[in-house]
Amino acid sequence: MSEPGERSQPHGQWQPPVPPKQSSATAIALVTGSVVVVVVMVLAFLAWGYPGFLRKPDAQAGGGFFTAPASTTASSTPPVAVTSPVSIPGGRAAMPKRTKPLADPVTCAFTPDPGAPAPKKVALPPDGPAPSSGTADVRLATSAGAIGLTLDRALAPCTVVNFLSLAKQGFYDGTSCHRLSVTSGLQMLQCGDPVGDGTGGPGYTIRDEVFPELTYGRGVLAMAKTTQPDTGGSQFFLVFGETRIPPEYTVFGSIDDAGLAVLDRVARGGIDPAKPGIGDGSGPPKTPVTFTGVTTTP
C-alpha cells in the first residue's frame, strides 16, 4: 500500500495562533516556534504523505521509482522508534465492492517508464483483454511467516494481471518490506520495492482502478503509487489495522487470517530504530519481512 509507497489522515487548513495584544520577546519566540513546527510538519507530510506514495529519489528522477542516493536517504530523516504498545483491532474489515460491476472483459494497458528503469529486469504484462470476474490465490513465503492473498478481479482486473505477472517472473523474490506504520489511522506494511527504500519499481506504470466506495480496513491489499494518478507499478501495502486514507489507491485483494497473524507480530515488533526512518512515524520494521518465494494459483 512511496506510498500502502513513495502514502495519515487528511489535514485541515492550519490557522495561525492569535498573537498577544502586547508584544514581548517571549510571545514572539512562541509564535515563531509554532510557525517553524508547522512548516516542518508540512514538509515531512509532503516528503512522504499517504502510504501509497512512492518516494522520489532526486530532482532528476521526475517522480520515478528507482534508487535514491544513499546519503540523502540516510541523513534526511532520523531513526524512528515505537515507544508505546501497538493497538491492533481484531477481526477484519468488510471488503469494498463496486456499485456498478465492470465490463467483462476489460482492456488492460501497461506503459513503459523510461525515466525509471527497473533495478530488476522484468517483462511488461500483456496488454489486451482481461477477465473482471473470479479470483487468484497467491502465497507469499517470507522470513516472518507465510502470507496468503486472494486477488479479486472484480475489484481491479488489470492490477491482478500485473501482480501475477510480476510474481510469476520472480520479481518479488528476495525483496523486503521497507515501510511499517503502526500509528492510529495508518496501520500497514508496504512492500514490493526491489531497491528497498520506497523508490523502486518495475520500469513501467499501471492504471489506477479506483472507485468512490473504496475503504482500507484490516485485511485489505492495495497498490502504492506516487501523488500522481496512474503511477503504480510493483509496490503494494498490506493493511492490518485502522487506515484512514482517501479512495485513491487500488484495492485488488485480501489477506488471509494466517497472514494477518504474521503482520500483527511484525507490527508489535515496531519500527527498527537502527535504520533510517521516514519522519512520519513509519520506517523499516524491526522484524524483517523478506520474500523467499511467491507462488500463484492458477
PDB file of C-alpha atoms in Angstrom:
ATOM      1  CA  MET A   1       0.000   0.000   0.000  1.00  0.00           C
ATOM      2  CA  SER A   2       6.191   5.738  -1.555  1.00  0.00           C
ATOM      3  CA  GLU A   3       3.034   5.249  -0.781  1.00  0.00           C
ATOM      4  CA  PRO A   4       0.407   1.484   1.237  1.00  0.00           C
ATOM      5  CA  GLY A   5       4.943   3.881  -1.172  1.00  0.00           C
ATOM      6  CA  GLU A   6       6.708   6.882  -2.379  1.00  0.00           C
ATOM      7  CA  ARG A   7       1.028   7.440   1.479  1.00  0.00           C
ATOM      8  CA  SER A   8      -2.110   9.633   7.724  1.00  0.00           C
ATOM      9  CA  GLN A   9      -5.210  11.447   7.785  1.00  0.00           C
ATOM     10  CA  PRO A  10      -6.177  14.460   5.687  1.00  0.00           C
ATOM     11  CA  HIS A  11      -5.192  17.703   7.393  1.00  0.00           C
ATOM     12  CA  GLY A  12      -7.446  20.745   7.533  1.00  0.00           C
ATOM     13  CA  GLN A  13      -6.080  24.197   6.856  1.00  0.00           C
ATOM     14  CA  TRP A  14      -3.854  25.366   9.705  1.00  0.00           C
ATOM     15  CA  GLN A  15      -4.848  28.579  11.375  1.00  0.00           C
ATOM     16  CA  PRO A  16      -2.005  30.626  12.943  1.00  0.00           C
ATOM     17  CA  PRO A  17      -2.299  31.450  16.640  1.00  0.00           C
ATOM     18  CA  VAL A  18      -3.610  34.860  17.578  1.00  0.00           C
ATOM     19  CA  PRO A  19      -0.675  36.984  18.804  1.00  0.00           C
ATOM     20  CA  PRO A  20      -0.921  38.706  22.198  1.00  0.00           C
ATOM     21  CA  LYS A  21      -2.075  42.293  22.217  1.00  0.00           C
ATOM     22  CA  GLN A  22       1.187  43.441  23.749  1.00  0.00           C
ATOM     23  CA  SER A  23       4.296  42.202  22.003  1.00  0.00           C
ATOM     24  CA  SER A  24       7.073  40.706  24.065  1.00  0.00           C
ATOM     25  CA  ALA A  25      10.222  38.718  23.432  1.00  0.00           C
ATOM     26  CA  THR A  26       8.564  35.614  24.912  1.00  0.00           C
ATOM     27  CA  ALA A  27       5.428  35.983  22.777  1.00  0.00           C
ATOM     28  CA  ILE A  28       7.446  36.487  19.617  1.00  0.00           C
ATOM     29  CA  ALA A  29       9.542  33.405  20.397  1.00  0.00           C
ATOM     30  CA  LEU A  30       6.426  31.315  20.970  1.00  0.00           C
ATOM     31  CA  VAL A  31       4.781  32.416  17.713  1.00  0.00           C
ATOM     32  CA  THR A  32       7.996  31.899  15.754  1.00  0.00           C
ATOM     33  CA  GLY A  33       8.444  28.463  17.267  1.00  0.00           C
ATOM     34  CA  SER A  34       4.865  27.492  16.351  1.00  0.00           C
ATOM     35  CA  VAL A  35       5.395  28.551  12.739  1.00  0.00           C
ATOM     36  CA  VAL A  36       8.629  26.558  12.492  1.00  0.00           C
ATOM     37  CA  VAL A  37       6.950  23.423  13.869  1.00  0.00           C
ATOM     38  CA  VAL A  38       4.085  23.705  11.378  1.00  0.00           C
ATOM     39  CA  VAL A  39       6.451  24.240   8.445  1.00  0.00           C
ATOM     40  CA  VAL A  40       8.473  21.168   9.441  1.00  0.00           C
ATOM     41  CA  MET A  41       5.280  19.084   9.723  1.00  0.00           C
ATOM     42  CA  VAL A  42       4.070  20.225   6.301  1.00  0.00           C
ATOM     43  CA  LEU A  43       7.424  19.464   4.696  1.00  0.00           C
ATOM     44  CA  ALA A  44       7.502  15.998   6.283  1.00  0.00           C
ATOM     45  CA  PHE A  45       3.970  15.337   5.052  1.00  0.00           C
ATOM     46  CA  LEU A  46       4.816  16.393   1.507  1.00  0.00           C
ATOM     47  CA  ALA A  47       8.022  14.360   1.547  1.00  0.00           C
ATOM     48  CA  TRP A  48       6.133  11.159   2.225  1.00  0.00           C
ATOM     49  CA  GLY A  49       2.365  11.545   2.521  1.00  0.00           C
ATOM     50  CA  TYR A  50      -0.078   8.668   2.427  1.00  0.00           C
ATOM     51  CA  PRO A  51       1.056   5.021   2.401  1.00  0.00           C
ATOM     52  CA  GLY A  52       0.738   4.603  -1.337  1.00  0.00           C
ATOM     53  CA  PHE A  53       3.127   7.452  -2.170  1.00  0.00           C
ATOM     54  CA  LEU A  54       6.342   6.275  -3.788  1.00  0.00           C
ATOM     55  CA  ARG A  55       9.477   8.151  -2.796  1.00  0.00           C
ATOM     56  CA  LYS A  56      11.219  10.357  -5.343  1.00  0.00           C
ATOM     57  CA  PRO A  57      14.965   9.694  -5.459  1.00  0.00           C
ATOM     58  CA  ASP A  58      16.101  13.134  -6.629  1.00  0.00           C
ATOM     59  CA  ALA A  59      15.160  16.071  -8.819  1.00  0.00           C
ATOM     60  CA  GLN A  60      16.336  14.322 -11.973  1.00  0.00           C
ATOM     61  CA  ALA A  61      14.107  11.336 -11.436  1.00  0.00           C
ATOM     62  CA  GLY A  62      10.993  13.328 -12.227  1.00  0.00           C
ATOM     63  CA  GLY A  63       8.818  11.257  -9.917  1.00  0.00           C
ATOM     64  CA  GLY A  64      10.401   7.977 -10.909  1.00  0.00           C
ATOM     65  CA  PHE A  65      10.739   4.996  -8.643  1.00  0.00           C
ATOM     66  CA  PHE A  66      14.374   3.979  -8.663  1.00  0.00           C
ATOM     67  CA  THR A  67      17.346   4.308  -6.334  1.00  0.00           C
ATOM     68  CA  ALA A  68      17.802   7.348  -4.135  1.00  0.00           C
ATOM     69  CA  PRO A  69      21.347   8.420  -3.231  1.00  0.00           C
ATOM     70  CA  ALA A  70      22.321   6.666  -0.023  1.00  0.00           C
ATOM     71  CA  SER A  71      23.470   9.897   1.625  1.00  0.00           C
ATOM     72  CA  THR A  72      20.123  11.600   1.017  1.00  0.00           C
ATOM     73  CA  THR A  73      18.120   8.681   2.321  1.00  0.00           C
ATOM     74  CA  ALA A  74      20.285   8.185   5.400  1.00  0.00           C
ATOM     75  CA  SER A  75      20.629  11.777   6.517  1.00  0.00           C
ATOM     76  CA  SER A  76      17.280  13.360   5.685  1.00  0.00           C
ATOM     77  CA  THR A  77      15.239  11.524   8.312  1.00  0.00           C
ATOM     78  CA  PRO A  78      16.286  10.351  11.783  1.00  0.00           C
ATOM     79  CA  PRO A  79      15.538   6.858  13.116  1.00  0.00           C
ATOM     80  CA  VAL A  80      12.004   6.420  14.425  1.00  0.00           C
ATOM     81  CA  ALA A  81      11.253   4.105  17.360  1.00  0.00           C
ATOM     82  CA  VAL A  82       7.877   2.937  18.608  1.00  0.00           C
ATOM     83  CA  THR A  83       7.794   3.532  22.342  1.00  0.00           C
ATOM     84  CA  SER A  84       4.174   2.661  23.152  1.00  0.00           C
ATOM     85  CA  PRO A  85       2.324  -0.646  22.764  1.00  0.00           C
ATOM     86  CA  VAL A  86       0.766  -1.208  19.353  1.00  0.00           C
ATOM     87  CA  SER A  87      -3.033  -1.421  19.406  1.00  0.00           C
ATOM     88  CA  ILE A  88      -4.273  -3.753  16.663  1.00  0.00           C
ATOM     89  CA  PRO A  89      -8.003  -4.339  16.163  1.00  0.00           C
ATOM     90  CA  GLY A  90      -9.325  -7.891  15.942  1.00  0.00           C
ATOM     91  CA  GLY A  91     -11.481  -9.342  13.201  1.00  0.00           C
ATOM     92  CA  ARG A  92     -11.310  -7.924   9.711  1.00  0.00           C
ATOM     93  CA  ALA A  93     -12.946  -5.145   7.746  1.00  0.00           C
ATOM     94  CA  ALA A  94     -15.576  -5.729   5.076  1.00  0.00           C
ATOM     95  CA  MET A  95     -14.067  -5.733   1.615  1.00  0.00           C
ATOM     96  CA  PRO A  96     -15.127  -2.851  -0.630  1.00  0.00           C
ATOM     97  CA  LYS A  97     -17.384  -3.630  -3.587  1.00  0.00           C
ATOM     98  CA  ARG A  98     -18.113  -1.834  -6.810  1.00  0.00           C
ATOM     99  CA  THR A  99     -21.626  -0.412  -7.001  1.00  0.00           C
ATOM    100  CA  LYS A 100     -21.517  -0.876 -10.762  1.00  0.00           C
ATOM    101  CA  PRO A 101     -19.690  -4.004 -11.987  1.00  0.00           C
ATOM    102  CA  LEU A 102     -17.020  -3.632 -14.633  1.00  0.00           C
ATOM    103  CA  ALA A 103     -17.431  -4.851 -18.182  1.00  0.00           C
ATOM    104  CA  ASP A 104     -16.190  -8.400 -18.675  1.00  0.00           C
ATOM    105  CA  PRO A 105     -13.600  -8.469 -20.102  1.00  0.00           C
ATOM    106  CA  VAL A 106     -11.827  -5.146 -19.717  1.00  0.00           C
ATOM    107  CA  THR A 107      -8.862  -3.932 -21.760  1.00  0.00           C
ATOM    108  CA  CYS A 108      -5.543  -3.538 -19.949  1.00  0.00           C
ATOM    109  CA  ALA A 109      -2.558  -1.443 -20.998  1.00  0.00           C
ATOM    110  CA  PHE A 110       0.824  -1.057 -19.332  1.00  0.00           C
ATOM    111  CA  THR A 111       3.094   1.912 -20.027  1.00  0.00           C
ATOM    112  CA  PRO A 112       6.919   1.705 -20.058  1.00  0.00           C
ATOM    113  CA  ASP A 113       8.567   4.410 -17.949  1.00  0.00           C
ATOM    114  CA  PRO A 114      11.986   5.173 -19.479  1.00  0.00           C
ATOM    115  CA  GLY A 115      12.693   7.701 -16.737  1.00  0.00           C
ATOM    116  CA  ALA A 116      12.555   4.997 -14.073  1.00  0.00           C
ATOM    117  CA  PRO A 117      14.362   1.863 -15.261  1.00  0.00           C
ATOM    118  CA  ALA A 118      13.750  -1.248 -13.214  1.00  0.00           C
ATOM    119  CA  PRO A 119      16.528  -2.408 -10.865  1.00  0.00           C
ATOM    120  CA  LYS A 120      15.345  -5.930 -11.738  1.00  0.00           C
ATOM    121  CA  LYS A 121      14.652  -6.679 -15.389  1.00  0.00           C
ATOM    122  CA  VAL A 122      11.084  -7.768 -15.991  1.00  0.00           C
ATOM    123  CA  ALA A 123       8.790  -8.137 -18.999  1.00  0.00           C
ATOM    124  CA  LEU A 124       5.676  -5.993 -19.213  1.00  0.00           C
ATOM    125  CA  PRO A 125       2.396  -7.768 -18.518  1.00  0.00           C
ATOM    126  CA  PRO A 126       0.388  -8.474 -21.685  1.00  0.00           C
ATOM    127  CA  ASP A 127      -1.837  -5.693 -22.988  1.00  0.00           C
ATOM    128  CA  GLY A 128      -5.327  -6.615 -24.075  1.00  0.00           C
ATOM    129  CA  PRO A 129      -8.473  -8.181 -22.636  1.00  0.00           C
ATOM    130  CA  ALA A 130      -8.590  -9.433 -19.046  1.00  0.00           C
ATOM    131  CA  PRO A 131     -11.482 -11.034 -17.140  1.00  0.00           C
ATOM    132  CA  SER A 132     -13.174  -8.952 -14.449  1.00  0.00           C
ATOM    133  CA  SER A 133     -14.560 -11.929 -12.554  1.00  0.00           C
ATOM    134  CA  GLY A 134     -13.006 -14.671 -10.449  1.00  0.00           C
ATOM    135  CA  THR A 135     -10.107 -14.778  -8.036  1.00  0.00           C
ATOM    136  CA  ALA A 136      -6.492 -15.947  -7.895  1.00  0.00           C
ATOM    137  CA  ASP A 137      -4.591 -17.176  -4.850  1.00  0.00           C
ATOM    138  CA  VAL A 138      -1.057 -16.055  -4.028  1.00  0.00           C
ATOM    139  CA  ARG A 139       1.208 -17.304  -1.244  1.00  0.00           C
ATOM    140  CA  LEU A 140       3.976 -15.012  -0.064  1.00  0.00           C
ATOM    141  CA  ALA A 141       6.636 -17.069   1.697  1.00  0.00           C
ATOM    142  CA  THR A 142       8.517 -14.623   3.910  1.00  0.00           C
ATOM    143  CA  SER A 143      11.175 -14.630   6.595  1.00  0.00           C
ATOM    144  CA  ALA A 144       8.449 -13.705   9.112  1.00  0.00           C
ATOM    145  CA  GLY A 145       5.942 -16.383   8.026  1.00  0.00           C
ATOM    146  CA  ALA A 146       3.596 -17.148   5.146  1.00  0.00           C
ATOM    147  CA  ILE A 147       1.071 -14.559   3.986  1.00  0.00           C
ATOM    148  CA  GLY A 148      -1.812 -15.751   1.835  1.00  0.00           C
ATOM    149  CA  LEU A 149      -3.536 -13.386  -0.586  1.00  0.00           C
ATOM    150  CA  THR A 150      -6.742 -13.669  -2.592  1.00  0.00           C
ATOM    151  CA  LEU A 151      -6.660 -11.397  -5.646  1.00  0.00           C
ATOM    152  CA  ASP A 152     -10.115 -10.215  -6.767  1.00  0.00           C
ATOM    153  CA  ARG A 153     -10.509  -9.491 -10.482  1.00  0.00           C
ATOM    154  CA  ALA A 154     -13.910  -7.857  -9.907  1.00  0.00           C
ATOM    155  CA  LEU A 155     -12.163  -5.102  -7.952  1.00  0.00           C
ATOM    156  CA  ALA A 156      -9.147  -4.482 -10.195  1.00  0.00           C
ATOM    157  CA  PRO A 157      -8.648  -6.892 -13.114  1.00  0.00           C
ATOM    158  CA  CYS A 158      -5.614  -5.185 -14.668  1.00  0.00           C
ATOM    159  CA  THR A 159      -3.895  -4.806 -11.300  1.00  0.00           C
ATOM    160  CA  VAL A 160      -4.369  -8.544 -10.761  1.00  0.00           C
ATOM    161  CA  VAL A 161      -2.827  -9.225 -14.177  1.00  0.00           C
ATOM    162  CA  ASN A 162       0.141  -7.045 -13.202  1.00  0.00           C
ATOM    163  CA  PHE A 163       0.702  -8.637  -9.792  1.00  0.00           C
ATOM    164  CA  LEU A 164       0.503 -12.192 -11.166  1.00  0.00           C
ATOM    165  CA  SER A 165       2.913 -11.308 -13.978  1.00  0.00           C
ATOM    166  CA  LEU A 166       5.490  -9.920 -11.532  1.00  0.00           C
ATOM    167  CA  ALA A 167       5.067 -12.855  -9.158  1.00  0.00           C
ATOM    168  CA  LYS A 168       5.475 -15.462 -11.900  1.00  0.00           C
ATOM    169  CA  GLN A 169       8.640 -13.745 -13.157  1.00  0.00           C
ATOM    170  CA  GLY A 170      10.190 -13.885  -9.680  1.00  0.00           C
ATOM    171  CA  PHE A 171      10.285 -10.099  -9.397  1.00  0.00           C
ATOM    172  CA  TYR A 172       9.372 -10.109  -5.701  1.00  0.00           C
ATOM    173  CA  ASP A 173      11.751 -12.902  -4.695  1.00  0.00           C
ATOM    174  CA  GLY A 174      14.442 -11.582  -2.369  1.00  0.00           C
ATOM    175  CA  THR A 175      12.794  -8.188  -1.875  1.00  0.00           C
ATOM    176  CA  SER A 176      11.910  -6.874   1.598  1.00  0.00           C
ATOM    177  CA  CYS A 177       9.049  -4.832   3.005  1.00  0.00           C
ATOM    178  CA  HIS A 178      10.583  -1.409   3.610  1.00  0.00           C
ATOM    179  CA  ARG A 179       7.909   0.572   5.446  1.00  0.00           C
ATOM    180  CA  LEU A 180       5.855  -0.222   8.541  1.00  0.00           C
ATOM    181  CA  SER A 181       3.360   2.180  10.066  1.00  0.00           C
ATOM    182  CA  VAL A 182       1.593   1.380  13.345  1.00  0.00           C
ATOM    183  CA  THR A 183       0.171   4.799  14.149  1.00  0.00           C
ATOM    184  CA  SER A 184      -3.565   5.330  14.586  1.00  0.00           C
ATOM    185  CA  GLY A 185      -5.160   5.949  11.200  1.00  0.00           C
ATOM    186  CA  LEU A 186      -2.292   4.368   9.269  1.00  0.00           C
ATOM    187  CA  GLN A 187      -1.568   0.733  10.126  1.00  0.00           C
ATOM    188  CA  MET A 188       0.009  -1.045   7.187  1.00  0.00           C
ATOM    189  CA  LEU A 189       3.149  -2.725   5.853  1.00  0.00           C
ATOM    190  CA  GLN A 190       4.450  -1.589   2.463  1.00  0.00           C
ATOM    191  CA  CYS A 191       6.355  -3.985   0.202  1.00  0.00           C
ATOM    192  CA  GLY A 192       7.300  -4.659  -3.399  1.00  0.00           C
ATOM    193  CA  ASP A 193      10.262  -2.309  -3.873  1.00  0.00           C
ATOM    194  CA  PRO A 194      13.331  -4.018  -5.383  1.00  0.00           C
ATOM    195  CA  VAL A 195      15.519  -1.143  -4.102  1.00  0.00           C
ATOM    196  CA  GLY A 196      14.191  -1.379  -0.559  1.00  0.00           C
ATOM    197  CA  ASP A 197      13.766   2.319   0.276  1.00  0.00           C
ATOM    198  CA  GLY A 198      10.460   3.198  -1.385  1.00  0.00           C
ATOM    199  CA  THR A 199      11.893   4.418  -4.708  1.00  0.00           C
ATOM    200  CA  GLY A 200      11.947   1.208  -6.769  1.00  0.00           C
ATOM    201  CA  GLY A 201       9.550  -0.151  -9.375  1.00  0.00           C
ATOM    202  CA  PRO A 202       9.300  -2.477 -12.385  1.00  0.00           C
ATOM    203  CA  GLY A 203      10.152   0.079 -15.099  1.00  0.00           C
ATOM    204  CA  TYR A 204       6.559   0.652 -16.176  1.00  0.00           C
ATOM    205  CA  THR A 205       3.328   2.022 -14.724  1.00  0.00           C
ATOM    206  CA  ILE A 206      -0.213   0.711 -14.423  1.00  0.00           C
ATOM    207  CA  ARG A 207      -3.549   2.491 -14.427  1.00  0.00           C
ATOM    208  CA  ASP A 208      -5.473   3.107 -11.229  1.00  0.00           C
ATOM    209  CA  GLU A 209      -8.623   1.031 -10.789  1.00  0.00           C
ATOM    210  CA  VAL A 210     -10.387   3.027  -8.102  1.00  0.00           C
ATOM    211  CA  PHE A 211     -13.967   3.937  -7.217  1.00  0.00           C
ATOM    212  CA  PRO A 212     -15.539   6.213  -4.581  1.00  0.00           C
ATOM    213  CA  GLU A 213     -16.640   3.392  -2.249  1.00  0.00           C
ATOM    214  CA  LEU A 214     -13.080   2.240  -1.571  1.00  0.00           C
ATOM    215  CA  THR A 215     -12.079   1.805   2.075  1.00  0.00           C
ATOM    216  CA  TYR A 216      -8.896   0.436   3.630  1.00  0.00           C
ATOM    217  CA  GLY A 217      -9.502  -1.696   6.710  1.00  0.00           C
ATOM    218  CA  ARG A 218      -7.865  -4.727   8.294  1.00  0.00           C
ATOM    219  CA  GLY A 219      -7.263  -7.441   5.707  1.00  0.00           C
ATOM    220  CA  VAL A 220      -7.157  -5.215   2.612  1.00  0.00           C
ATOM    221  CA  LEU A 221      -4.448  -5.464  -0.069  1.00  0.00           C
ATOM    222  CA  ALA A 222      -3.851  -2.289  -2.109  1.00  0.00           C
ATOM    223  CA  MET A 223      -1.409  -0.727  -4.564  1.00  0.00           C
ATOM    224  CA  ALA A 224       1.017   2.083  -3.793  1.00  0.00           C
ATOM    225  CA  LYS A 225       1.598   4.971  -6.170  1.00  0.00           C
ATOM    226  CA  THR A 226       3.008   8.483  -6.329  1.00  0.00           C
ATOM    227  CA  THR A 227       0.922  11.595  -5.727  1.00  0.00           C
ATOM    228  CA  GLN A 228       0.001  11.479  -9.424  1.00  0.00           C
ATOM    229  CA  PRO A 229      -2.671   9.151 -10.870  1.00  0.00           C
ATOM    230  CA  ASP A 230      -1.792   6.005 -12.807  1.00  0.00           C
ATOM    231  CA  THR A 231       1.727   5.722 -11.357  1.00  0.00           C
ATOM    232  CA  GLY A 232       1.554   2.347  -9.635  1.00  0.00           C
ATOM    233  CA  GLY A 233       3.945  -0.428 -10.539  1.00  0.00           C
ATOM    234  CA  SER A 234       5.167  -3.090  -8.125  1.00  0.00           C
ATOM    235  CA  GLN A 235       4.786  -1.599  -4.648  1.00  0.00           C
ATOM    236  CA  PHE A 236       1.774  -2.570  -2.567  1.00  0.00           C
ATOM    237  CA  PHE A 237       0.631  -2.315   1.040  1.00  0.00           C
ATOM    238  CA  LEU A 238      -0.928  -4.800   3.431  1.00  0.00           C
ATOM    239  CA  VAL A 239      -3.438  -3.271   5.857  1.00  0.00           C
ATOM    240  CA  PHE A 240      -3.583  -4.896   9.306  1.00  0.00           C
ATOM    241  CA  GLY A 241      -5.425  -2.171  11.227  1.00  0.00           C
ATOM    242  CA  GLU A 242      -7.191   1.153  11.047  1.00  0.00           C
ATOM    243  CA  THR A 243      -6.183   3.076   7.940  1.00  0.00           C
ATOM    244  CA  ARG A 244      -7.982   6.281   7.001  1.00  0.00           C
ATOM    245  CA  ILE A 245      -6.847   7.443   3.563  1.00  0.00           C
ATOM    246  CA  PRO A 246      -8.766   8.762   0.543  1.00  0.00           C
ATOM    247  CA  PRO A 247     -10.072   6.312  -2.102  1.00  0.00           C
ATOM    248  CA  GLU A 248      -7.137   6.917  -4.440  1.00  0.00           C
ATOM    249  CA  TYR A 249      -5.278   3.608  -4.106  1.00  0.00           C
ATOM    250  CA  THR A 250      -6.362   0.499  -5.975  1.00  0.00           C
ATOM    251  CA  VAL A 251      -7.675  -2.324  -3.787  1.00  0.00           C
ATOM    252  CA  PHE A 252      -7.123  -5.640  -5.525  1.00  0.00           C
ATOM    253  CA  GLY A 253      -7.446  -8.368  -2.920  1.00  0.00           C
ATOM    254  CA  SER A 254      -7.473  -9.539   0.674  1.00  0.00           C
ATOM    255  CA  ILE A 255      -5.117 -11.096   3.227  1.00  0.00           C
ATOM    256  CA  ASP A 256      -5.829 -14.435   4.914  1.00  0.00           C
ATOM    257  CA  ASP A 257      -6.023 -14.933   8.693  1.00  0.00           C
ATOM    258  CA  ALA A 258      -2.585 -16.553   8.907  1.00  0.00           C
ATOM    259  CA  GLY A 259      -1.109 -13.632   7.012  1.00  0.00           C
ATOM    260  CA  LEU A 260      -2.769 -11.144   9.348  1.00  0.00           C
ATOM    261  CA  ALA A 261      -1.256 -13.002  12.305  1.00  0.00           C
ATOM    262  CA  VAL A 262       2.178 -12.557  10.685  1.00  0.00           C
ATOM    263  CA  LEU A 263       1.514  -8.851  10.160  1.00  0.00           C
ATOM    264  CA  ASP A 264       0.379  -8.488  13.773  1.00  0.00           C
ATOM    265  CA  ARG A 265       3.679  -9.943  15.017  1.00  0.00           C
ATOM    266  CA  VAL A 266       5.640  -7.639  12.740  1.00  0.00           C
ATOM    267  CA  ALA A 267       3.595  -4.652  13.916  1.00  0.00           C
ATOM    268  CA  ARG A 268       4.167  -5.465  17.571  1.00  0.00           C
ATOM    269  CA  GLY A 269       7.894  -5.601  16.874  1.00  0.00           C
ATOM    270  CA  GLY A 270       7.672  -1.958  15.834  1.00  0.00           C
ATOM    271  CA  ILE A 271       9.958   0.255  13.788  1.00  0.00           C
ATOM    272  CA  ASP A 272      13.677  -0.551  13.691  1.00  0.00           C
ATOM    273  CA  PRO A 273      15.449   2.329  15.496  1.00  0.00           C
ATOM    274  CA  ALA A 274      18.784   1.286  13.980  1.00  0.00           C
ATOM    275  CA  LYS A 275      17.630   2.142  10.448  1.00  0.00           C
ATOM    276  CA  PRO A 276      16.712   5.491   8.867  1.00  0.00           C
ATOM    277  CA  GLY A 277      13.082   6.416   9.483  1.00  0.00           C
ATOM    278  CA  ILE A 278      10.705   8.335   7.271  1.00  0.00           C
ATOM    279  CA  GLY A 279       9.823  11.189   9.580  1.00  0.00           C
ATOM    280  CA  ASP A 280       6.090  10.491   9.774  1.00  0.00           C
ATOM    281  CA  GLY A 281       6.272   7.742  12.404  1.00  0.00           C
ATOM    282  CA  SER A 282       6.827   4.961   9.858  1.00  0.00           C
ATOM    283  CA  GLY A 283      10.023   3.173   8.861  1.00  0.00           C
ATOM    284  CA  PRO A 284      11.626  -0.218   8.290  1.00  0.00           C
ATOM    285  CA  PRO A 285      10.144  -2.945  10.506  1.00  0.00           C
ATOM    286  CA  LYS A 286      12.304  -4.285  13.314  1.00  0.00           C
ATOM    287  CA  THR A 287      11.142  -7.788  12.342  1.00  0.00           C
ATOM    288  CA  PRO A 288      12.411  -8.221   8.756  1.00  0.00           C
ATOM    289  CA  VAL A 289       9.911  -9.344   6.130  1.00  0.00           C
ATOM    290  CA  THR A 290      11.825 -10.697   3.129  1.00  0.00           C
ATOM    291  CA  PHE A 291      10.086 -12.629   0.364  1.00  0.00           C
ATOM    292  CA  THR A 292      11.739 -16.012  -0.083  1.00  0.00           C
ATOM    293  CA  GLY A 293       9.270 -17.237  -2.687  1.00  0.00           C
ATOM    294  CA  VAL A 294       5.935 -16.299  -4.269  1.00  0.00           C
ATOM    295  CA  THR A 295       3.588 -18.916  -5.671  1.00  0.00           C
ATOM    296  CA  THR A 296       0.355 -18.349  -7.577  1.00  0.00           C
ATOM    297  CA  THR A 297      -2.787 -20.377  -8.235  1.00  0.00           C
ATOM    298  CA  PRO A 298      -3.676 -20.537 -11.032  1.00  0.00           C
TER     299      PRO A 298
END
